Amino acid sequence: MWGDHRMRSLLLYATVISGAFAGYALPSMLSQPADFSTVMSLRWTSWILFAVGLVVAPTLLGNRTVASFALSLHVISSIARTIVVNGDLPQPVTYGVIDAYRFVSVATLVVYWMALRLRHPLSVLSTMVVFCAVIGTFFLQGSIVIRAVVEIGGVSEQATSQDETIIWSITGVTGIAILVLCSWFDSYCRTLVPLCGAEYQAARIPVLVEARHAVTRQFRMAWVFFALFLDVLAVFYVCRVLRHPLALGGDKEWYARLLLCLSVARMIAVLLIATMTLIVLFDPVYRPIGRF
């Protein structure tokens, strides 16, 4: 109930950009190998700023809840990766495991941002498909090539993080480009499948009784496919239903929007898990113990 939309949006941008700089840009500027406690202090500063973004964001309670869950996953994956990279582990781990942790930490941060910016579920799903395809392919092949080039160039594997800095930079720039694509695609999704606001009210046009029966049948089929874990078909049918919201009537509109969000969330989780598994399997090279 405080501040207008523009002021809170500016605060959100300021806190998220500051958090990303503190947690991911500053550690790469430190003298390497960086002290573990220093890196963790910068990470915690970043996560606190992201948490402040949850408070100042001009968004709905449901979107804030989704963003909180995504931020929790981001913190867990980032802590695990920081311990693996900078901790004194008795056994070496593969580069695939490190890249998988990095992939999921960036992916959850992208979901956190899209939830706070009130993106349409279809645009979130499309963005994550592109993210998994582009960033996943980069970690499957690009990071391996970068590490090989750095090693061939005579840079000691035991005393540098140059390859880590290059990989983080490419990941960050590509992730921002994908988010820009999402903001452009979001308006088309809102027109195609209205959820709320002016576009939703514009879709509330009178319908025939036959259309009402057809929409009700599609609504039931969407729930059946969701129960059978056929989320692609569930999303297809519920999108057809939401194009005629007046035909649903009553609380079915709310349940249809809930079904769309749940199906999209489950599809994104499957995409992330599948991509992480491929990254781990495609890079089985062990990282030397003590490398920073």
Coordinates of C-alpha atoms in Angstrom, one line a residue:
M1 CA 0.0 0.0 0.0
W2 CA 3.0 2.3 -0.2
G3 CA 4.6 4.0 -3.2
D4 CA 3.4 4.1 -6.8
H5 CA 4.1 1.4 -9.4
R6 CA 7.0 3.3 -11.0
M7 CA 8.8 4.0 -7.8
R8 CA 8.6 0.4 -6.6
S9 CA 9.7 -0.9 -10.1
L10 CA 12.8 1.3 -9.9
L11 CA 13.5 0.0 -6.4
L12 CA 13.1 -3.6 -7.7
Y13 CA 15.6 -2.9 -10.5
A14 CA 18.0 -1.3 -8.1
T15 CA 18.0 -4.1 -5.6
V16 CA 18.2 -6.9 -8.2
I17 CA 21.0 -5.3 -10.2
S18 CA 22.9 -4.5 -6.9
G19 CA 22.4 -8.1 -5.7
A20 CA 23.6 -9.6 -9.0
F21 CA 26.7 -7.3 -9.0
A22 CA 27.5 -8.1 -5.3
G23 CA 27.1 -11.9 -5.6
Y24 CA 28.6 -12.6 -9.0
A25 CA 30.6 -9.7 -10.4
L26 CA 32.6 -8.7 -7.2
P27 CA 33.8 -12.3 -6.4
S28 CA 35.4 -12.5 -9.9
M29 CA 37.3 -9.2 -9.2
L30 CA 38.9 -10.5 -6.1
S31 CA 42.5 -11.8 -6.1
Q32 CA 42.4 -15.5 -6.8
P33 CA 42.1 -17.8 -5.1
A34 CA 39.4 -15.8 -3.2
D35 CA 38.9 -16.4 0.5
F36 CA 35.9 -18.6 1.1
S37 CA 34.4 -16.4 3.9
T38 CA 34.7 -13.3 1.7
V39 CA 32.9 -15.0 -1.2
M40 CA 30.1 -16.3 1.1
S41 CA 29.7 -12.8 2.6
L42 CA 29.2 -11.3 -0.8
R43 CA 26.8 -14.1 -1.7
W44 CA 24.7 -13.4 1.5
T45 CA 24.7 -9.7 0.7
S46 CA 23.3 -10.6 -2.8
W47 CA 20.6 -12.9 -1.4
I48 CA 19.5 -10.2 1.1
L49 CA 19.1 -7.7 -1.7
F50 CA 17.1 -10.2 -3.7
A51 CA 14.9 -10.7 -0.6
V52 CA 14.4 -7.0 -0.4
G53 CA 13.2 -7.1 -4.0
L54 CA 10.5 -9.5 -2.9
V55 CA 9.2 -6.8 -0.6
V56 CA 9.4 -3.7 -2.8
A57 CA 8.2 -5.4 -6.1
P58 CA 4.8 -4.2 -7.3
T59 CA 3.3 -7.6 -7.8
L60 CA 0.5 -9.9 -6.5
L61 CA 0.8 -12.2 -3.5
G62 CA 0.8 -15.4 -5.7
N63 CA 3.6 -14.1 -7.8
R64 CA 5.5 -13.1 -4.7
T65 CA 5.1 -16.6 -3.4
V66 CA 6.5 -18.1 -6.6
A67 CA 9.4 -15.7 -6.5
S68 CA 10.1 -16.6 -2.9
F69 CA 10.2 -20.3 -3.8
A70 CA 12.5 -19.7 -6.8
L71 CA 14.8 -17.5 -4.6
S72 CA 15.0 -20.3 -2.0
L73 CA 16.1 -22.8 -4.7
H74 CA 18.6 -20.2 -6.0
V75 CA 20.1 -19.8 -2.5
I76 CA 20.4 -23.6 -2.0
S77 CA 22.0 -24.2 -5.4
S78 CA 24.4 -21.3 -5.0
I79 CA 25.5 -22.5 -1.5
A80 CA 26.1 -26.0 -2.9
R81 CA 28.1 -24.7 -5.8
T82 CA 30.2 -22.3 -3.6
I83 CA 31.0 -25.1 -1.2
V84 CA 32.0 -27.4 -4.1
V85 CA 34.2 -24.7 -5.8
N86 CA 35.8 -23.1 -2.8
G87 CA 35.4 -25.7 -0.1
D88 CA 38.0 -28.1 1.0
L89 CA 36.4 -31.3 -0.2
P90 CA 38.2 -34.6 0.3
Q91 CA 37.0 -36.0 -3.1
P92 CA 37.1 -34.2 -6.5
V93 CA 33.9 -33.5 -8.4
T94 CA 33.3 -33.3 -12.1
Y95 CA 33.0 -30.1 -14.0
G96 CA 29.5 -31.3 -15.1
V97 CA 28.3 -31.1 -11.5
I98 CA 29.7 -27.6 -11.1
D99 CA 28.1 -26.5 -14.3
A100 CA 24.8 -28.1 -13.3
Y101 CA 24.7 -26.1 -10.1
R102 CA 25.5 -22.9 -12.0
F103 CA 22.8 -23.7 -14.5
V104 CA 20.0 -24.2 -11.9
S105 CA 21.1 -21.2 -9.9
V106 CA 20.8 -18.9 -12.9
A107 CA 17.6 -20.6 -14.0
T108 CA 15.9 -20.1 -10.6
L109 CA 17.1 -16.5 -10.6
V110 CA 15.4 -16.0 -14.0
V111 CA 12.2 -17.5 -12.7
Y112 CA 12.4 -15.2 -9.6
W113 CA 12.7 -12.1 -11.9
M114 CA 9.9 -13.1 -14.2
A115 CA 7.5 -13.8 -11.3
L116 CA 8.2 -10.4 -9.8
R117 CA 7.6 -8.8 -13.2
L118 CA 4.1 -10.4 -13.5
R119 CA 5.0 -12.4 -16.7
H120 CA 2.4 -14.6 -18.3
P121 CA 2.7 -18.3 -17.6
L122 CA 3.1 -19.1 -21.3
S123 CA 5.8 -16.5 -21.7
V124 CA 7.6 -17.9 -18.6
L125 CA 7.4 -21.4 -20.2
S126 CA 8.6 -20.2 -23.6
T127 CA 11.5 -18.3 -21.9
M128 CA 12.6 -21.3 -19.9
V129 CA 12.4 -23.5 -23.0
V130 CA 14.7 -21.1 -24.8
F131 CA 16.9 -20.8 -21.7
C132 CA 17.3 -24.6 -21.4
A133 CA 18.1 -24.9 -25.1
V134 CA 20.6 -22.0 -25.3
I135 CA 22.3 -22.1 -21.8
G136 CA 22.0 -25.9 -21.6
T137 CA 23.8 -26.3 -24.9
F138 CA 26.5 -23.8 -23.8
F139 CA 27.2 -25.8 -20.7
L140 CA 27.1 -29.0 -22.6
Q141 CA 29.7 -27.9 -25.2
G142 CA 30.8 -24.2 -24.7
S143 CA 32.2 -24.5 -21.2
I144 CA 34.2 -27.6 -22.1
V145 CA 35.8 -25.7 -25.0
I146 CA 36.5 -22.6 -22.9
R147 CA 38.3 -24.7 -20.2
A148 CA 40.3 -26.5 -22.9
V149 CA 41.4 -23.2 -24.5
V150 CA 42.3 -21.7 -21.2
E151 CA 44.4 -24.8 -20.3
I152 CA 46.1 -24.8 -23.7
G153 CA 46.9 -21.1 -23.3
G154 CA 49.3 -21.9 -20.5
V155 CA 47.1 -20.7 -17.6
S156 CA 47.5 -22.9 -14.6
E157 CA 44.5 -25.0 -13.7
Q158 CA 45.5 -25.0 -10.1
A159 CA 45.6 -21.2 -9.5
T160 CA 43.2 -19.3 -11.6
S161 CA 39.5 -18.7 -12.1
Q162 CA 39.8 -17.2 -15.6
D163 CA 37.6 -19.8 -17.2
E164 CA 35.0 -19.4 -14.5
T165 CA 34.8 -15.6 -15.1
I166 CA 34.4 -16.2 -18.9
I167 CA 31.6 -18.7 -18.4
W168 CA 29.8 -16.5 -15.9
S169 CA 30.0 -13.5 -18.2
I170 CA 28.6 -15.4 -21.2
T171 CA 25.9 -16.9 -19.1
G172 CA 24.9 -13.5 -17.7
V173 CA 24.8 -11.7 -21.1
T174 CA 22.8 -14.5 -22.7
G175 CA 20.4 -14.7 -19.8
I176 CA 19.7 -11.0 -20.0
A177 CA 19.0 -11.3 -23.8
I178 CA 16.6 -14.1 -23.1
L179 CA 14.7 -12.0 -20.5
V180 CA 14.4 -9.2 -23.1
L181 CA 12.9 -11.7 -25.5
C182 CA 10.5 -12.7 -22.7
S183 CA 9.3 -9.1 -22.2
W184 CA 8.6 -8.8 -25.9
F185 CA 6.8 -12.1 -26.1
D186 CA 4.7 -11.5 -23.0
S187 CA 2.3 -9.1 -24.6
Y188 CA 1.5 -11.6 -27.3
C189 CA 0.7 -14.3 -24.7
R190 CA -1.6 -11.9 -22.8
T191 CA -3.5 -11.3 -26.1
L192 CA -3.7 -14.9 -27.0
V193 CA -4.6 -16.3 -23.5
P194 CA -6.0 -13.5 -21.3
L195 CA -5.6 -14.0 -17.6
C196 CA -6.4 -10.7 -15.9
G197 CA -6.6 -7.0 -16.5
A198 CA -8.0 -5.2 -19.6
E199 CA -7.2 -8.0 -22.0
Y200 CA -9.2 -10.4 -19.7
Q201 CA -12.2 -8.2 -19.6
A202 CA -12.1 -7.7 -23.3
A203 CA -12.4 -11.5 -23.8
R204 CA -15.6 -11.7 -21.8
I205 CA -18.0 -11.7 -24.7
P206 CA -21.4 -13.4 -24.9
V207 CA -21.2 -17.1 -26.0
L208 CA -23.7 -19.6 -27.2
V209 CA -24.9 -22.5 -25.1
E210 CA -23.1 -24.9 -27.4
A211 CA -19.8 -23.0 -26.8
R212 CA -20.4 -23.1 -23.1
H213 CA -20.8 -26.9 -23.2
A214 CA -17.6 -27.2 -25.4
V215 CA -15.6 -25.1 -23.0
T216 CA -16.8 -27.1 -20.0
R217 CA -15.8 -30.3 -21.7
Q218 CA -12.3 -28.9 -22.5
F219 CA -12.0 -27.8 -19.0
R220 CA -12.6 -31.3 -17.7
M221 CA -10.2 -32.8 -20.2
A222 CA -7.5 -30.4 -19.1
W223 CA -7.8 -31.6 -15.5
V224 CA -7.7 -35.2 -16.7
F225 CA -4.5 -34.7 -18.7
F226 CA -3.0 -32.8 -15.7
A227 CA -3.7 -35.8 -13.5
L228 CA -2.1 -38.1 -16.1
F229 CA 1.0 -35.9 -16.1
L230 CA 0.4 -35.0 -19.7
D231 CA 1.1 -31.3 -19.1
V232 CA 1.5 -30.4 -22.7
L233 CA -2.0 -31.4 -23.5
A234 CA -3.3 -29.9 -20.3
V235 CA -1.8 -26.5 -21.2
F236 CA -3.2 -26.8 -24.7
Y237 CA -6.8 -27.4 -23.5
V238 CA -6.7 -24.9 -20.6
C239 CA -5.4 -22.2 -23.0
R240 CA -8.4 -22.9 -25.3
V241 CA -10.7 -22.6 -22.3
L242 CA -9.2 -19.3 -21.1
R243 CA -9.8 -17.7 -24.5
H244 CA -13.5 -17.8 -23.6
P245 CA -13.6 -16.9 -19.9
L246 CA -17.3 -16.1 -19.8
A247 CA -18.3 -19.6 -21.0
L248 CA -16.8 -21.1 -17.8
G249 CA -18.8 -19.1 -15.2
G250 CA -18.4 -19.1 -11.5
D251 CA -15.1 -20.1 -9.8
K252 CA -14.0 -22.2 -12.8
E253 CA -12.1 -19.3 -14.2
W254 CA -9.9 -19.2 -11.1
Y255 CA -9.4 -22.9 -11.3
A256 CA -8.5 -22.7 -15.0
R257 CA -5.8 -20.1 -14.2
L258 CA -4.5 -22.3 -11.4
L259 CA -4.3 -25.3 -13.6
L260 CA -2.3 -23.3 -16.2
C261 CA 0.2 -22.2 -13.6
L262 CA 0.6 -25.7 -12.1
S263 CA 1.1 -27.3 -15.5
V264 CA 3.6 -24.7 -16.5
A265 CA 5.5 -25.1 -13.2
R266 CA 5.7 -28.8 -13.6
M267 CA 6.9 -28.6 -17.2
I268 CA 9.6 -26.1 -16.2
A269 CA 10.8 -28.4 -13.3
V270 CA 11.0 -31.3 -15.7
L271 CA 13.0 -29.2 -18.2
L272 CA 15.5 -28.0 -15.6
I273 CA 16.0 -31.5 -14.1
A274 CA 16.5 -33.0 -17.6
T275 CA 19.0 -30.3 -18.6
M276 CA 20.9 -30.6 -15.3
T277 CA 21.2 -34.4 -15.8
L278 CA 22.5 -34.0 -19.4
I279 CA 25.1 -31.4 -18.2
V280 CA 26.3 -33.8 -15.5
L281 CA 26.6 -36.8 -17.9
F282 CA 28.2 -34.9 -20.8
D283 CA 31.2 -33.5 -18.7
P284 CA 32.6 -36.3 -16.6
V285 CA 36.1 -34.7 -16.3
Y286 CA 37.1 -34.4 -12.6
R287 CA 38.1 -31.0 -11.3
P288 CA 41.5 -31.1 -9.5
I289 CA 41.3 -30.7 -5.7
G290 CA 42.5 -27.3 -4.6
R291 CA 41.6 -25.5 -7.8
F292 CA 40.0 -22.1 -7.3

